[in-house]
Amino acid sequence: MSDAYHNVHPYLVESAAEAARVARGVRAELLSEPTHCTGWDVRALVNHWVLYTSHGLEHRALRKQLPEELTARDFTADPGWARGYAEQLDRAVAAWDDPAVWEGEIDLGMAKMPADELARMLVKELAVHGWDVATATGQEYRISEGAARLVLDVVETHGDLYRQYDGFADPVPVPDDAPVFERALAASGRNPRQTPVGEMDH
């Protein structure tokens, strides 16, 4: 059985639960507001978040590509989108609950990646975009020390890859003794002390 199942799966469960909590705190009137991700309002950010961290999370486990219908959907058009997101997160986490899913490789379309490493990257997606949404909507994002360390490791390991596809901006300087999750956010090009909107690239 993959060590990653024991070491990473609990953080997948944790970050999915926190994502569902943050989603419930997104008020409808905020969806048209700008975010710290340049060119993205809250609606665009939430749709990206819902698509890749719940539907994408399940499809990766099932070794399936996301259908075009999902990639074009405005999830926030449904007033109950946060509840639907939570339910889809439950299905996605359940799909990763089988230790066999963590073995072998997953075809990403452009390349293949070991399933256990992709799972670590998906935890990073949940945590970093969860923070993005929480920050853009005036909420606090909560993460355990262990999950924060995993996210920092993923960001440092794959930072150049994310920047190649404009997923990360240039690192933001923070003190060496900054909290682990702040260091992870900064390494991904985010200002961990972000309060005003519109000052940072996505």
PDB file of C-alpha atoms in Angstrom:
ATOM      1  CA  MET A   1       0.000   0.000   0.000  1.00  0.00           C
ATOM      2  CA  SER A   2       1.280   3.468  -0.919  1.00  0.00           C
ATOM      3  CA  ASP A   3       2.791   5.425   1.972  1.00  0.00           C
ATOM      4  CA  ALA A   4       1.182   8.493   0.422  1.00  0.00           C
ATOM      5  CA  TYR A   5      -2.259   7.065   1.142  1.00  0.00           C
ATOM      6  CA  HIS A   6      -1.469   7.148   4.869  1.00  0.00           C
ATOM      7  CA  ASN A   7       0.609  10.338   4.757  1.00  0.00           C
ATOM      8  CA  VAL A   8      -1.374  12.485   2.331  1.00  0.00           C
ATOM      9  CA  HIS A   9      -4.961  11.206   2.370  1.00  0.00           C
ATOM     10  CA  PRO A  10      -5.736  12.791   5.782  1.00  0.00           C
ATOM     11  CA  TYR A  11      -4.705  16.187   4.384  1.00  0.00           C
ATOM     12  CA  LEU A  12      -6.924  15.635   1.344  1.00  0.00           C
ATOM     13  CA  VAL A  13      -9.847  15.023   3.693  1.00  0.00           C
ATOM     14  CA  GLU A  14      -8.903  18.058   5.800  1.00  0.00           C
ATOM     15  CA  SER A  15      -8.490  20.470   2.902  1.00  0.00           C
ATOM     16  CA  ALA A  16     -11.736  19.330   1.253  1.00  0.00           C
ATOM     17  CA  ALA A  17     -13.655  19.947   4.490  1.00  0.00           C
ATOM     18  CA  GLU A  18     -12.109  23.408   4.790  1.00  0.00           C
ATOM     19  CA  ALA A  19     -12.983  24.169   1.152  1.00  0.00           C
ATOM     20  CA  ALA A  20     -16.609  23.267   1.817  1.00  0.00           C
ATOM     21  CA  ARG A  21     -16.624  25.535   4.887  1.00  0.00           C
ATOM     22  CA  VAL A  22     -15.154  28.475   2.943  1.00  0.00           C
ATOM     23  CA  ALA A  23     -17.675  27.959   0.113  1.00  0.00           C
ATOM     24  CA  ARG A  24     -20.560  28.289   2.560  1.00  0.00           C
ATOM     25  CA  GLY A  25     -19.181  31.700   3.546  1.00  0.00           C
ATOM     26  CA  VAL A  26     -19.182  33.160   0.015  1.00  0.00           C
ATOM     27  CA  ARG A  27     -22.098  35.600  -0.096  1.00  0.00           C
ATOM     28  CA  ALA A  28     -23.907  35.994  -3.432  1.00  0.00           C
ATOM     29  CA  GLU A  29     -23.310  39.751  -3.534  1.00  0.00           C
ATOM     30  CA  LEU A  30     -19.537  39.143  -3.519  1.00  0.00           C
ATOM     31  CA  LEU A  31     -19.460  37.101  -6.743  1.00  0.00           C
ATOM     32  CA  SER A  32     -19.030  40.153  -8.965  1.00  0.00           C
ATOM     33  CA  GLU A  33     -16.313  41.682  -6.756  1.00  0.00           C
ATOM     34  CA  PRO A  34     -12.659  41.762  -7.903  1.00  0.00           C
ATOM     35  CA  THR A  35     -10.028  39.470  -6.366  1.00  0.00           C
ATOM     36  CA  HIS A  36      -6.261  39.565  -5.867  1.00  0.00           C
ATOM     37  CA  CYS A  37      -6.015  37.307  -8.962  1.00  0.00           C
ATOM     38  CA  THR A  38      -5.610  39.818 -11.787  1.00  0.00           C
ATOM     39  CA  GLY A  39      -8.524  39.803 -14.215  1.00  0.00           C
ATOM     40  CA  TRP A  40     -10.600  37.400 -12.112  1.00  0.00           C
ATOM     41  CA  ASP A  41     -13.685  38.345 -10.160  1.00  0.00           C
ATOM     42  CA  VAL A  42     -14.921  36.136  -7.330  1.00  0.00           C
ATOM     43  CA  ARG A  43     -17.251  34.270  -9.705  1.00  0.00           C
ATOM     44  CA  ALA A  44     -14.393  33.300 -12.052  1.00  0.00           C
ATOM     45  CA  LEU A  45     -12.191  32.284  -9.124  1.00  0.00           C
ATOM     46  CA  VAL A  46     -14.934  30.177  -7.541  1.00  0.00           C
ATOM     47  CA  ASN A  47     -15.747  28.455 -10.846  1.00  0.00           C
ATOM     48  CA  HIS A  48     -12.062  27.550 -11.335  1.00  0.00           C
ATOM     49  CA  TRP A  49     -11.901  26.304  -7.733  1.00  0.00           C
ATOM     50  CA  VAL A  50     -15.057  24.197  -7.954  1.00  0.00           C
ATOM     51  CA  LEU A  51     -14.116  22.708 -11.327  1.00  0.00           C
ATOM     52  CA  TYR A  52     -10.586  21.576 -10.502  1.00  0.00           C
ATOM     53  CA  THR A  53     -10.772  20.825  -6.781  1.00  0.00           C
ATOM     54  CA  SER A  54     -13.964  18.777  -6.802  1.00  0.00           C
ATOM     55  CA  HIS A  55     -14.842  17.555 -10.309  1.00  0.00           C
ATOM     56  CA  GLY A  56     -11.180  17.461 -11.350  1.00  0.00           C
ATOM     57  CA  LEU A  57     -10.268  15.754  -8.094  1.00  0.00           C
ATOM     58  CA  GLU A  58     -12.771  12.940  -8.741  1.00  0.00           C
ATOM     59  CA  HIS A  59     -11.943  12.580 -12.436  1.00  0.00           C
ATOM     60  CA  ARG A  60      -8.225  12.200 -11.684  1.00  0.00           C
ATOM     61  CA  ALA A  61      -8.967   9.353  -9.281  1.00  0.00           C
ATOM     62  CA  LEU A  62     -11.195   7.698 -11.893  1.00  0.00           C
ATOM     63  CA  ARG A  63      -8.535   8.205 -14.610  1.00  0.00           C
ATOM     64  CA  LYS A  64     -10.981  10.235 -16.705  1.00  0.00           C
ATOM     65  CA  GLN A  65     -10.656  13.602 -18.468  1.00  0.00           C
ATOM     66  CA  LEU A  66     -12.988  16.455 -17.534  1.00  0.00           C
ATOM     67  CA  PRO A  67     -15.875  16.688 -20.030  1.00  0.00           C
ATOM     68  CA  GLU A  68     -16.247  19.958 -21.936  1.00  0.00           C
ATOM     69  CA  GLU A  69     -19.694  20.487 -20.425  1.00  0.00           C
ATOM     70  CA  LEU A  70     -18.120  20.852 -16.988  1.00  0.00           C
ATOM     71  CA  THR A  71     -15.272  23.120 -18.066  1.00  0.00           C
ATOM     72  CA  ALA A  72     -17.780  25.585 -19.564  1.00  0.00           C
ATOM     73  CA  ARG A  73     -20.243  25.562 -16.656  1.00  0.00           C
ATOM     74  CA  ASP A  74     -20.939  28.538 -14.411  1.00  0.00           C
ATOM     75  CA  PHE A  75     -21.375  26.677 -11.143  1.00  0.00           C
ATOM     76  CA  THR A  76     -22.298  29.875  -9.311  1.00  0.00           C
ATOM     77  CA  ALA A  77     -25.410  30.291 -11.490  1.00  0.00           C
ATOM     78  CA  ASP A  78     -27.019  27.765  -9.125  1.00  0.00           C
ATOM     79  CA  PRO A  79     -27.917  29.518  -5.845  1.00  0.00           C
ATOM     80  CA  GLY A  80     -27.129  26.233  -4.065  1.00  0.00           C
ATOM     81  CA  TRP A  81     -23.664  25.910  -5.625  1.00  0.00           C
ATOM     82  CA  ALA A  82     -21.870  25.745  -2.250  1.00  0.00           C
ATOM     83  CA  ARG A  83     -23.954  22.756  -1.175  1.00  0.00           C
ATOM     84  CA  GLY A  84     -23.384  21.112  -4.559  1.00  0.00           C
ATOM     85  CA  TYR A  85     -19.652  21.752  -4.220  1.00  0.00           C
ATOM     86  CA  ALA A  86     -19.594  20.123  -0.790  1.00  0.00           C
ATOM     87  CA  GLU A  87     -21.436  17.082  -2.141  1.00  0.00           C
ATOM     88  CA  GLN A  88     -19.048  16.809  -5.101  1.00  0.00           C
ATOM     89  CA  LEU A  89     -16.076  17.130  -2.737  1.00  0.00           C
ATOM     90  CA  ASP A  90     -17.466  14.195  -0.761  1.00  0.00           C
ATOM     91  CA  ARG A  91     -17.667  12.112  -3.943  1.00  0.00           C
ATOM     92  CA  ALA A  92     -14.148  13.138  -4.947  1.00  0.00           C
ATOM     93  CA  VAL A  93     -12.627  12.322  -1.563  1.00  0.00           C
ATOM     94  CA  ALA A  94     -14.474   8.987  -1.585  1.00  0.00           C
ATOM     95  CA  ALA A  95     -12.897   8.199  -4.970  1.00  0.00           C
ATOM     96  CA  TRP A  96      -9.439   8.674  -3.406  1.00  0.00           C
ATOM     97  CA  ASP A  97     -10.361   6.548  -0.400  1.00  0.00           C
ATOM     98  CA  ASP A  98      -9.287   3.392  -2.254  1.00  0.00           C
ATOM     99  CA  PRO A  99      -5.547   2.795  -1.658  1.00  0.00           C
ATOM    100  CA  ALA A 100      -5.308   1.233  -5.140  1.00  0.00           C
ATOM    101  CA  VAL A 101      -6.058   4.655  -6.684  1.00  0.00           C
ATOM    102  CA  TRP A 102      -2.762   5.916  -5.251  1.00  0.00           C
ATOM    103  CA  GLU A 103      -0.757   3.348  -7.229  1.00  0.00           C
ATOM    104  CA  GLY A 104       0.504   3.717 -10.794  1.00  0.00           C
ATOM    105  CA  GLU A 105       0.252   6.781 -13.003  1.00  0.00           C
ATOM    106  CA  ILE A 106      -2.492   9.173 -14.053  1.00  0.00           C
ATOM    107  CA  ASP A 107      -2.689  10.492 -17.613  1.00  0.00           C
ATOM    108  CA  LEU A 108      -3.001  14.289 -17.545  1.00  0.00           C
ATOM    109  CA  GLY A 109      -3.393  14.560 -21.301  1.00  0.00           C
ATOM    110  CA  MET A 110      -0.038  16.284 -21.869  1.00  0.00           C
ATOM    111  CA  ALA A 111       1.932  13.902 -19.664  1.00  0.00           C
ATOM    112  CA  LYS A 112       1.610  11.179 -17.066  1.00  0.00           C
ATOM    113  CA  MET A 113       2.315  11.609 -13.357  1.00  0.00           C
ATOM    114  CA  PRO A 114       2.544   9.190 -10.427  1.00  0.00           C
ATOM    115  CA  ALA A 115      -0.839   9.136  -8.718  1.00  0.00           C
ATOM    116  CA  ASP A 116       0.596   9.777  -5.259  1.00  0.00           C
ATOM    117  CA  GLU A 117       2.460  12.897  -6.430  1.00  0.00           C
ATOM    118  CA  LEU A 118      -0.611  14.195  -8.253  1.00  0.00           C
ATOM    119  CA  ALA A 119      -2.620  13.732  -5.055  1.00  0.00           C
ATOM    120  CA  ARG A 120      -0.129  15.962  -3.227  1.00  0.00           C
ATOM    121  CA  MET A 121      -0.558  18.611  -5.933  1.00  0.00           C
ATOM    122  CA  LEU A 122      -4.334  18.390  -5.589  1.00  0.00           C
ATOM    123  CA  VAL A 123      -4.061  19.051  -1.858  1.00  0.00           C
ATOM    124  CA  LYS A 124      -2.035  22.137  -2.794  1.00  0.00           C
ATOM    125  CA  GLU A 125      -4.786  23.213  -5.211  1.00  0.00           C
ATOM    126  CA  LEU A 126      -7.442  22.833  -2.526  1.00  0.00           C
ATOM    127  CA  ALA A 127      -5.412  24.747   0.040  1.00  0.00           C
ATOM    128  CA  VAL A 128      -4.054  27.574  -2.102  1.00  0.00           C
ATOM    129  CA  HIS A 129      -7.282  28.240  -3.996  1.00  0.00           C
ATOM    130  CA  GLY A 130      -9.208  27.815  -0.757  1.00  0.00           C
ATOM    131  CA  TRP A 131      -7.068  30.604   0.657  1.00  0.00           C
ATOM    132  CA  ASP A 132      -7.639  32.652  -2.518  1.00  0.00           C
ATOM    133  CA  VAL A 133     -11.417  32.404  -2.151  1.00  0.00           C
ATOM    134  CA  ALA A 134     -11.359  32.961   1.605  1.00  0.00           C
ATOM    135  CA  THR A 135      -9.162  36.057   1.226  1.00  0.00           C
ATOM    136  CA  ALA A 136     -11.271  37.467  -1.613  1.00  0.00           C
ATOM    137  CA  THR A 137     -14.451  37.077   0.446  1.00  0.00           C
ATOM    138  CA  GLY A 138     -13.230  38.343   3.804  1.00  0.00           C
ATOM    139  CA  GLN A 139     -12.806  34.941   5.457  1.00  0.00           C
ATOM    140  CA  GLU A 140      -9.999  33.216   7.313  1.00  0.00           C
ATOM    141  CA  TYR A 141      -8.460  30.060   5.843  1.00  0.00           C
ATOM    142  CA  ARG A 142      -7.502  27.390   8.385  1.00  0.00           C
ATOM    143  CA  ILE A 143      -4.901  24.703   7.766  1.00  0.00           C
ATOM    144  CA  SER A 144      -3.010  22.288  10.001  1.00  0.00           C
ATOM    145  CA  GLU A 145       0.755  22.457  10.338  1.00  0.00           C
ATOM    146  CA  GLY A 146       1.156  19.104   8.605  1.00  0.00           C
ATOM    147  CA  ALA A 147      -0.963  20.118   5.632  1.00  0.00           C
ATOM    148  CA  ALA A 148       0.890  23.440   5.404  1.00  0.00           C
ATOM    149  CA  ARG A 149       4.235  21.615   5.252  1.00  0.00           C
ATOM    150  CA  LEU A 150       2.934  19.393   2.448  1.00  0.00           C
ATOM    151  CA  VAL A 151       1.739  22.449   0.506  1.00  0.00           C
ATOM    152  CA  LEU A 152       5.098  24.197   0.968  1.00  0.00           C
ATOM    153  CA  ASP A 153       6.936  21.122  -0.304  1.00  0.00           C
ATOM    154  CA  VAL A 154       4.688  20.888  -3.398  1.00  0.00           C
ATOM    155  CA  VAL A 155       5.061  24.605  -4.146  1.00  0.00           C
ATOM    156  CA  GLU A 156       8.848  24.454  -3.831  1.00  0.00           C
ATOM    157  CA  THR A 157       9.105  21.222  -5.841  1.00  0.00           C
ATOM    158  CA  HIS A 158       6.820  22.226  -8.715  1.00  0.00           C
ATOM    159  CA  GLY A 159       7.005  26.031  -8.591  1.00  0.00           C
ATOM    160  CA  ASP A 160       8.827  26.372 -11.912  1.00  0.00           C
ATOM    161  CA  LEU A 161       6.240  24.162 -13.625  1.00  0.00           C
ATOM    162  CA  TYR A 162       3.343  26.256 -12.294  1.00  0.00           C
ATOM    163  CA  ARG A 163       5.067  29.471 -13.337  1.00  0.00           C
ATOM    164  CA  GLN A 164       5.612  28.056 -16.824  1.00  0.00           C
ATOM    165  CA  TYR A 165       1.816  27.851 -17.192  1.00  0.00           C
ATOM    166  CA  ASP A 166       1.144  31.169 -15.390  1.00  0.00           C
ATOM    167  CA  GLY A 167      -0.269  29.346 -12.380  1.00  0.00           C
ATOM    168  CA  PHE A 168       2.156  31.119 -10.041  1.00  0.00           C
ATOM    169  CA  ALA A 169       3.573  34.627 -10.034  1.00  0.00           C
ATOM    170  CA  ASP A 170       7.121  35.385  -8.907  1.00  0.00           C
ATOM    171  CA  PRO A 171       7.788  34.542  -5.239  1.00  0.00           C
ATOM    172  CA  VAL A 172       6.944  37.199  -2.662  1.00  0.00           C
ATOM    173  CA  PRO A 173       9.621  37.802   0.003  1.00  0.00           C
ATOM    174  CA  VAL A 174       8.697  36.825   3.563  1.00  0.00           C
ATOM    175  CA  PRO A 175      10.814  36.389   6.710  1.00  0.00           C
ATOM    176  CA  ASP A 176      12.522  33.011   7.117  1.00  0.00           C
ATOM    177  CA  ASP A 177      10.648  32.511  10.378  1.00  0.00           C
ATOM    178  CA  ALA A 178       7.209  33.195   8.817  1.00  0.00           C
ATOM    179  CA  PRO A 179       4.557  30.506   9.436  1.00  0.00           C
ATOM    180  CA  VAL A 180       4.833  27.529   7.083  1.00  0.00           C
ATOM    181  CA  PHE A 181       1.627  28.236   5.146  1.00  0.00           C
ATOM    182  CA  GLU A 182       2.620  31.887   4.691  1.00  0.00           C
ATOM    183  CA  ARG A 183       5.909  30.689   3.207  1.00  0.00           C
ATOM    184  CA  ALA A 184       4.004  28.366   0.864  1.00  0.00           C
ATOM    185  CA  LEU A 185       1.699  31.161  -0.279  1.00  0.00           C
ATOM    186  CA  ALA A 186       4.638  33.519  -0.796  1.00  0.00           C
ATOM    187  CA  ALA A 187       6.546  30.910  -2.799  1.00  0.00           C
ATOM    188  CA  SER A 188       3.489  30.600  -5.064  1.00  0.00           C
ATOM    189  CA  GLY A 189       3.543  34.326  -5.758  1.00  0.00           C
ATOM    190  CA  ARG A 190       0.834  35.294  -3.296  1.00  0.00           C
ATOM    191  CA  ASN A 191       1.090  37.941  -0.589  1.00  0.00           C
ATOM    192  CA  PRO A 192       0.206  35.984   2.576  1.00  0.00           C
ATOM    193  CA  ARG A 193      -0.734  39.217   4.355  1.00  0.00           C
ATOM    194  CA  GLN A 194      -3.062  40.154   1.504  1.00  0.00           C
ATOM    195  CA  THR A 195      -5.963  42.359   2.486  1.00  0.00           C
ATOM    196  CA  PRO A 196      -6.648  44.877  -0.306  1.00  0.00           C
ATOM    197  CA  VAL A 197      -7.829  43.386  -3.586  1.00  0.00           C
ATOM    198  CA  GLY A 198      -6.141  43.912  -6.943  1.00  0.00           C
ATOM    199  CA  GLU A 199      -2.491  44.032  -5.931  1.00  0.00           C
ATOM    200  CA  MET A 200      -1.293  40.622  -7.036  1.00  0.00           C
ATOM    201  CA  ASP A 201      -1.216  38.445 -10.120  1.00  0.00           C
ATOM    202  CA  HIS A 202      -2.945  35.104 -10.093  1.00  0.00           C
TER     203      HIS A 202
END
